[in-house]
Amino acid sequence: MRLVNEITIKLLPYLKWLERYVIGSGLAYSIKQYLIKSIKLVLITIISSIVIQIPLYILILKRSVFISIISSFLISFVTIPLLALSLMILIPPMMYKNRGFKLEARFPRLALFLSSILASGVSPTKALLDLCEFREMLYFDVEFEIIRNGIMFGKDISEVLDYVASITPSRSLATLLIALANVERSGRNPLPIVSHILDSYLVEFRSRIEEAVNYMGILTEAFIIVSLVLPIIVSVFAVTTALMPAAFLNSYALLSLTSFIIVPVSALMYYIAIDYVASGVQI
């Protein structure tokens, strides 16, 4: 445990910038907690790798005990830490962005529920606490947990909302929280502000749908060209060159390459691209 803490203290200043992504993605409640968990996992992986490699070198590769120990230690202490460090840096932003798509898709429901609660005349603080009890708000558990803890510990609610707005991956939710923080400072009526934010979201969402439809149309046209037109062109080329085969070009191999590799790969890429575009306009 002491070794883990020492490594964490040394890495913390260099990876402090990941804190927003770590908390906002729900991986951990702090960058320190995330590093401790990751370092423990890396140490367990290194030990397991050494234990597995030494018998393999001795029994299968017929290496000496000394060479087996040195080789396993070099591989385990060089490749595994580098790979682990890369994953530690790459995973939080990827999960942060993925969670942002999910939260944006569910933001209208949150805004509608919040508007309904605020219409009863309660304060924004009480409305947020009431929202925490809704099962539909489970996807926002990271943000609501921070808000709930801040209120329980008596922190300034406006500062808590500003902090949550800085770490949430949802741009719309961040705008809403900043507006509620300003309402808490000024004492204005929050209901018109929440309604305006919801209306703005719906207008922006409509423009995003139009953009996504146009982009998917371009992708579909490109896929049709690759999957339908290209095999026809290659087939015609294969037929016309069958009587005059070229030494450097096998028309039948080209046809097989197009039909069994290029077309399936393009279909997979088309599906991935369409899924990525559609995930940004879910509601």
mmCIF file of N, CA and C in Angstrom, residues 188-267:
data_model
loop_
_atom_site.group_PDB
_atom_site.id
_atom_site.type_symbol
_atom_site.label_atom_id
_atom_site.label_comp_id
_atom_site.label_asym_id
_atom_site.label_seq_id
_atom_site.Cartn_x
_atom_site.Cartn_y
_atom_site.Cartn_z
ATOM 1 N N ARG A 188 -33.505 35.342 -8.533
ATOM 2 C CA ARG A 188 -34.543 35.489 -9.562
ATOM 3 C C ARG A 188 -35.393 34.219 -9.668
ATOM 4 N N ASN A 189 -36.461 34.318 -10.450
ATOM 5 C CA ASN A 189 -37.344 33.179 -10.687
ATOM 6 C C ASN A 189 -36.646 32.227 -11.667
ATOM 7 N N PRO A 190 -36.415 30.976 -11.271
ATOM 8 C CA PRO A 190 -35.655 30.077 -12.146
ATOM 9 C C PRO A 190 -36.479 29.460 -13.276
ATOM 10 N N LEU A 191 -37.810 29.448 -13.149
ATOM 11 C CA LEU A 191 -38.636 28.738 -14.121
ATOM 12 C C LEU A 191 -38.493 29.282 -15.547
ATOM 13 N N PRO A 192 -38.557 30.613 -15.775
ATOM 14 C CA PRO A 192 -38.385 31.106 -17.153
ATOM 15 C C PRO A 192 -37.005 30.773 -17.727
ATOM 16 N N ILE A 193 -35.997 30.759 -16.872
ATOM 17 C CA ILE A 193 -34.637 30.466 -17.345
ATOM 18 C C ILE A 193 -34.533 29.018 -17.791
ATOM 19 N N VAL A 194 -35.092 28.107 -16.982
ATOM 20 C CA VAL A 194 -35.059 26.683 -17.347
ATOM 21 C C VAL A 194 -35.849 26.447 -18.633
ATOM 22 N N SER A 195 -36.994 27.099 -18.769
ATOM 23 C CA SER A 195 -37.803 26.957 -19.989
ATOM 24 C C SER A 195 -37.053 27.465 -21.211
ATOM 25 N N HIS A 196 -36.338 28.584 -21.047
ATOM 26 C CA HIS A 196 -35.561 29.134 -22.163
ATOM 27 C C HIS A 196 -34.431 28.182 -22.566
ATOM 28 N N ILE A 197 -33.768 27.587 -21.586
ATOM 29 C CA ILE A 197 -32.684 26.646 -21.883
ATOM 30 C C ILE A 197 -33.229 25.424 -22.613
ATOM 31 N N LEU A 198 -34.411 24.942 -22.178
ATOM 32 C CA LEU A 198 -35.021 23.793 -22.847
ATOM 33 C C LEU A 198 -35.413 24.136 -24.281
ATOM 34 N N ASP A 199 -35.981 25.316 -24.491
ATOM 35 C CA ASP A 199 -36.343 25.734 -25.850
ATOM 36 C C ASP A 199 -35.101 25.852 -26.730
ATOM 37 N N SER A 200 -34.036 26.411 -26.181
ATOM 38 C CA SER A 200 -32.785 26.538 -26.946
ATOM 39 C C SER A 200 -32.218 25.173 -27.306
ATOM 40 N N TYR A 201 -32.330 24.244 -26.359
ATOM 41 C CA TYR A 201 -31.843 22.887 -26.622
ATOM 42 C C TYR A 201 -32.612 22.256 -27.776
ATOM 43 N N LEU A 202 -33.937 22.405 -27.778
ATOM 44 C CA LEU A 202 -34.751 21.798 -28.825
ATOM 45 C C LEU A 202 -34.459 22.408 -30.193
ATOM 46 N N VAL A 203 -34.208 23.722 -30.227
ATOM 47 C CA VAL A 203 -33.844 24.361 -31.493
ATOM 48 C C VAL A 203 -32.497 23.846 -31.991
ATOM 49 N N GLU A 204 -31.535 23.752 -31.083
ATOM 50 C CA GLU A 204 -30.218 23.238 -31.459
ATOM 51 C C GLU A 204 -30.308 21.769 -31.869
ATOM 52 N N PHE A 205 -31.155 21.015 -31.158
ATOM 53 C CA PHE A 205 -31.315 19.605 -31.478
ATOM 54 C C PHE A 205 -31.880 19.422 -32.883
ATOM 55 N N ARG A 206 -32.798 20.292 -33.263
ATOM 56 C CA ARG A 206 -33.371 20.214 -34.609
ATOM 57 C C ARG A 206 -32.300 20.462 -35.663
ATOM 58 N N SER A 207 -31.426 21.427 -35.420
ATOM 59 C CA SER A 207 -30.348 21.704 -36.383
ATOM 60 C C SER A 207 -29.358 20.540 -36.431
ATOM 61 N N ARG A 208 -29.133 19.887 -35.267
ATOM 62 C CA ARG A 208 -28.235 18.733 -35.252
ATOM 63 C C ARG A 208 -28.821 17.565 -36.028
ATOM 64 N N ILE A 209 -30.142 17.397 -35.935
ATOM 65 C CA ILE A 209 -30.794 16.329 -36.694
ATOM 66 C C ILE A 209 -30.648 16.572 -38.193
ATOM 67 N N GLU A 210 -30.871 17.820 -38.623
ATOM 68 C CA GLU A 210 -30.730 18.134 -40.048
ATOM 69 C C GLU A 210 -29.293 17.883 -40.519
ATOM 70 N N GLU A 211 -28.329 18.276 -39.687
ATOM 71 C CA GLU A 211 -26.930 18.049 -40.048
ATOM 72 C C GLU A 211 -26.612 16.562 -40.105
ATOM 73 N N ALA A 212 -27.141 15.802 -39.134
ATOM 74 C CA ALA A 212 -26.895 14.355 -39.110
ATOM 75 C C ALA A 212 -27.525 13.669 -40.316
ATOM 76 N N VAL A 213 -28.742 14.087 -40.691
ATOM 77 C CA VAL A 213 -29.413 13.498 -41.854
ATOM 78 C C VAL A 213 -28.608 13.759 -43.126
ATOM 79 N N ASN A 214 -28.109 14.981 -43.283
ATOM 80 C CA ASN A 214 -27.294 15.305 -44.461
ATOM 81 C C ASN A 214 -26.017 14.469 -44.496
ATOM 82 N N TYR A 215 -25.382 14.331 -43.334
ATOM 83 C CA TYR A 215 -24.139 13.565 -43.265
ATOM 84 C C TYR A 215 -24.393 12.090 -43.554
ATOM 85 N N MET A 216 -25.506 11.543 -43.005
ATOM 86 C CA MET A 216 -25.829 10.141 -43.275
ATOM 87 C C MET A 216 -26.172 9.927 -44.744
ATOM 88 N N GLY A 217 -26.756 10.949 -45.382
ATOM 89 C CA GLY A 217 -27.015 10.847 -46.817
ATOM 90 C C GLY A 217 -25.732 10.734 -47.617
ATOM 91 N N ILE A 218 -24.726 11.512 -47.234
ATOM 92 C CA ILE A 218 -23.423 11.443 -47.909
ATOM 93 C C ILE A 218 -22.789 10.069 -47.696
ATOM 94 N N LEU A 219 -22.852 9.571 -46.449
ATOM 95 C CA LEU A 219 -22.285 8.252 -46.149
ATOM 96 C C LEU A 219 -22.997 7.154 -46.935
ATOM 97 N N THR A 220 -24.321 7.268 -47.053
ATOM 98 C CA THR A 220 -25.089 6.258 -47.785
ATOM 99 C C THR A 220 -24.718 6.260 -49.262
ATOM 100 N N GLU A 221 -24.577 7.438 -49.847
ATOM 101 C CA GLU A 221 -24.177 7.521 -51.260
ATOM 102 C C GLU A 221 -22.799 6.905 -51.476
ATOM 103 N N ALA A 222 -21.879 7.197 -50.554
ATOM 104 C CA ALA A 222 -20.532 6.629 -50.675
ATOM 105 C C ALA A 222 -20.563 5.113 -50.535
ATOM 106 N N PHE A 223 -21.397 4.616 -49.622
ATOM 107 C CA PHE A 223 -21.495 3.161 -49.428
ATOM 108 C C PHE A 223 -22.104 2.487 -50.659
ATOM 109 N N ILE A 224 -23.100 3.110 -51.276
ATOM 110 C CA ILE A 224 -23.715 2.543 -52.473
ATOM 111 C C ILE A 224 -22.695 2.454 -53.603
ATOM 112 N N ILE A 225 -21.882 3.494 -53.735
ATOM 113 C CA ILE A 225 -20.858 3.491 -54.789
ATOM 114 C C ILE A 225 -19.872 2.353 -54.571
ATOM 115 N N VAL A 226 -19.430 2.186 -53.304
ATOM 116 C CA VAL A 226 -18.421 1.163 -53.004
ATOM 117 C C VAL A 226 -19.012 -0.236 -53.099
ATOM 118 N N SER A 227 -20.231 -0.429 -52.563
ATOM 119 C CA SER A 227 -20.787 -1.788 -52.460
ATOM 120 C C SER A 227 -21.503 -2.258 -53.713
ATOM 121 N N LEU A 228 -22.024 -1.331 -54.528
ATOM 122 C CA LEU A 228 -22.781 -1.726 -55.712
ATOM 123 C C LEU A 228 -22.070 -1.367 -57.015
ATOM 124 N N VAL A 229 -21.647 -0.131 -57.130
ATOM 125 C CA VAL A 229 -21.067 0.321 -58.402
ATOM 126 C C VAL A 229 -19.667 -0.249 -58.602
ATOM 127 N N LEU A 230 -18.847 -0.242 -57.554
ATOM 128 C CA LEU A 230 -17.474 -0.727 -57.703
ATOM 129 C C LEU A 230 -17.411 -2.192 -58.134
ATOM 130 N N PRO A 231 -18.178 -3.121 -57.526
ATOM 131 C CA PRO A 231 -18.139 -4.511 -58.025
ATOM 132 C C PRO A 231 -18.559 -4.646 -59.484
ATOM 133 N N ILE A 232 -19.550 -3.825 -59.916
ATOM 134 C CA ILE A 232 -19.960 -3.877 -61.328
ATOM 135 C C ILE A 232 -18.816 -3.430 -62.234
ATOM 136 N N ILE A 233 -18.143 -2.348 -61.851
ATOM 137 C CA ILE A 233 -17.022 -1.852 -62.661
ATOM 138 C C ILE A 233 -15.912 -2.903 -62.719
ATOM 139 N N VAL A 234 -15.611 -3.519 -61.582
ATOM 140 C CA VAL A 234 -14.556 -4.541 -61.548
ATOM 141 C C VAL A 234 -14.966 -5.761 -62.367
ATOM 142 N N SER A 235 -16.257 -6.130 -62.299
ATOM 143 C CA SER A 235 -16.738 -7.286 -63.080
ATOM 144 C C SER A 235 -16.600 -7.022 -64.576
ATOM 145 N N VAL A 236 -17.001 -5.833 -64.999
ATOM 146 C CA VAL A 236 -16.860 -5.469 -66.411
ATOM 147 C C VAL A 236 -15.386 -5.484 -66.824
ATOM 148 N N PHE A 237 -14.544 -4.978 -65.968
ATOM 149 C CA PHE A 237 -13.107 -4.959 -66.261
ATOM 150 C C PHE A 237 -12.571 -6.381 -66.366
ATOM 151 N N ALA A 238 -13.041 -7.263 -65.458
ATOM 152 C CA ALA A 238 -12.570 -8.656 -65.485
ATOM 153 C C ALA A 238 -12.990 -9.365 -66.766
ATOM 154 N N VAL A 239 -14.213 -9.106 -67.221
ATOM 155 C CA VAL A 239 -14.710 -9.742 -68.447
ATOM 156 C C VAL A 239 -13.950 -9.235 -69.668
ATOM 157 N N THR A 240 -13.737 -7.922 -69.721
ATOM 158 C CA THR A 240 -13.074 -7.338 -70.898
ATOM 159 C C THR A 240 -11.600 -7.694 -70.969
ATOM 160 N N THR A 241 -10.980 -7.998 -69.856
ATOM 161 C CA THR A 241 -9.543 -8.340 -69.866
ATOM 162 C C THR A 241 -9.310 -9.841 -69.762
ATOM 163 N N ALA A 242 -10.403 -10.645 -69.812
ATOM 164 C CA ALA A 242 -10.228 -12.095 -69.678
ATOM 165 C C ALA A 242 -9.435 -12.672 -70.842
ATOM 166 N N LEU A 243 -9.650 -12.109 -72.038
ATOM 167 C CA LEU A 243 -8.943 -12.610 -73.219
ATOM 168 C C LEU A 243 -7.555 -12.010 -73.345
ATOM 169 N N MET A 244 -7.278 -10.941 -72.610
ATOM 170 C CA MET A 244 -5.965 -10.307 -72.672
ATOM 171 C C MET A 244 -5.404 -10.160 -71.256
ATOM 172 N N PRO A 245 -5.075 -11.232 -70.603
ATOM 173 C CA PRO A 245 -4.614 -11.152 -69.211
ATOM 174 C C PRO A 245 -3.278 -10.420 -69.119
ATOM 175 N N ALA A 246 -3.177 -9.600 -68.103
ATOM 176 C CA ALA A 246 -1.940 -8.855 -67.872
ATOM 177 C C ALA A 246 -1.096 -9.607 -66.840
ATOM 178 N N ALA A 247 0.181 -9.609 -67.070
ATOM 179 C CA ALA A 247 1.079 -10.344 -66.168
ATOM 180 C C ALA A 247 1.098 -9.741 -64.777
ATOM 181 N N PHE A 248 0.919 -8.447 -64.697
ATOM 182 C CA PHE A 248 1.026 -7.767 -63.416
ATOM 183 C C PHE A 248 -0.326 -7.608 -62.722
ATOM 184 N N LEU A 249 -1.432 -8.033 -63.384
ATOM 185 C CA LEU A 249 -2.754 -7.816 -62.802
ATOM 186 C C LEU A 249 -3.654 -9.000 -63.087
ATOM 187 N N ASN A 250 -4.146 -9.614 -62.034
ATOM 188 C CA ASN A 250 -5.081 -10.722 -62.152
ATOM 189 C C ASN A 250 -6.478 -10.180 -61.901
ATOM 190 N N SER A 251 -7.297 -10.130 -62.947
ATOM 191 C CA SER A 251 -8.622 -9.520 -62.837
ATOM 192 C C SER A 251 -9.531 -10.308 -61.895
ATOM 193 N N TYR A 252 -9.378 -11.639 -61.876
ATOM 194 C CA TYR A 252 -10.219 -12.447 -60.983
ATOM 195 C C TYR A 252 -9.839 -12.245 -59.520
ATOM 196 N N ALA A 253 -8.552 -12.076 -59.266
ATOM 197 C CA ALA A 253 -8.115 -11.779 -57.899
ATOM 198 C C ALA A 253 -8.633 -10.416 -57.455
ATOM 199 N N LEU A 254 -8.639 -9.470 -58.406
ATOM 200 C CA LEU A 254 -9.172 -8.147 -58.092
ATOM 201 C C LEU A 254 -10.666 -8.210 -57.798
ATOM 202 N N LEU A 255 -11.387 -9.037 -58.559
ATOM 203 C CA LEU A 255 -12.820 -9.200 -58.315
ATOM 204 C C LEU A 255 -13.079 -9.856 -56.954
ATOM 205 N N SER A 256 -12.280 -10.853 -56.615
ATOM 206 C CA SER A 256 -12.417 -11.505 -55.308
ATOM 207 C C SER A 256 -12.098 -10.539 -54.180
ATOM 208 N N LEU A 257 -11.052 -9.737 -54.370
ATOM 209 C CA LEU A 257 -10.687 -8.750 -53.358
ATOM 210 C C LEU A 257 -11.812 -7.745 -53.135
ATOM 211 N N THR A 258 -12.424 -7.318 -54.225
ATOM 212 C CA THR A 258 -13.526 -6.348 -54.112
ATOM 213 C C THR A 258 -14.754 -6.960 -53.445
ATOM 214 N N SER A 259 -15.110 -8.181 -53.855
ATOM 215 C CA SER A 259 -16.357 -8.794 -53.379
ATOM 216 C C SER A 259 -16.270 -9.288 -51.945
ATOM 217 N N PHE A 260 -15.109 -9.831 -51.561
ATOM 218 C CA PHE A 260 -15.018 -10.510 -50.268
ATOM 219 C C PHE A 260 -14.258 -9.714 -49.203
ATOM 220 N N ILE A 261 -13.619 -8.631 -49.585
ATOM 221 C CA ILE A 261 -12.866 -7.844 -48.599
ATOM 222 C C ILE A 261 -13.334 -6.387 -48.578
ATOM 223 N N ILE A 262 -13.257 -5.713 -49.738
ATOM 224 C CA ILE A 262 -13.562 -4.288 -49.777
ATOM 225 C C ILE A 262 -15.021 -4.015 -49.424
ATOM 226 N N VAL A 263 -15.945 -4.780 -50.024
ATOM 227 C CA VAL A 263 -17.373 -4.558 -49.760
ATOM 228 C C VAL A 263 -17.742 -4.858 -48.305
ATOM 229 N N PRO A 264 -17.342 -6.018 -47.724
ATOM 230 C CA PRO A 264 -17.665 -6.242 -46.297
ATOM 231 C C PRO A 264 -17.038 -5.214 -45.359
ATOM 232 N N VAL A 265 -15.798 -4.823 -45.635
ATOM 233 C CA VAL A 265 -15.141 -3.826 -44.782
ATOM 234 C C VAL A 265 -15.849 -2.480 -44.894
ATOM 235 N N SER A 266 -16.250 -2.102 -46.094
ATOM 236 C CA SER A 266 -16.962 -0.836 -46.271
ATOM 237 C C SER A 266 -18.320 -0.877 -45.573
ATOM 238 N N ALA A 267 -18.982 -2.042 -45.577
ATOM 239 C CA ALA A 267 -20.264 -2.173 -44.874
ATOM 240 C C ALA A 267 -20.078 -1.998 -43.373
#
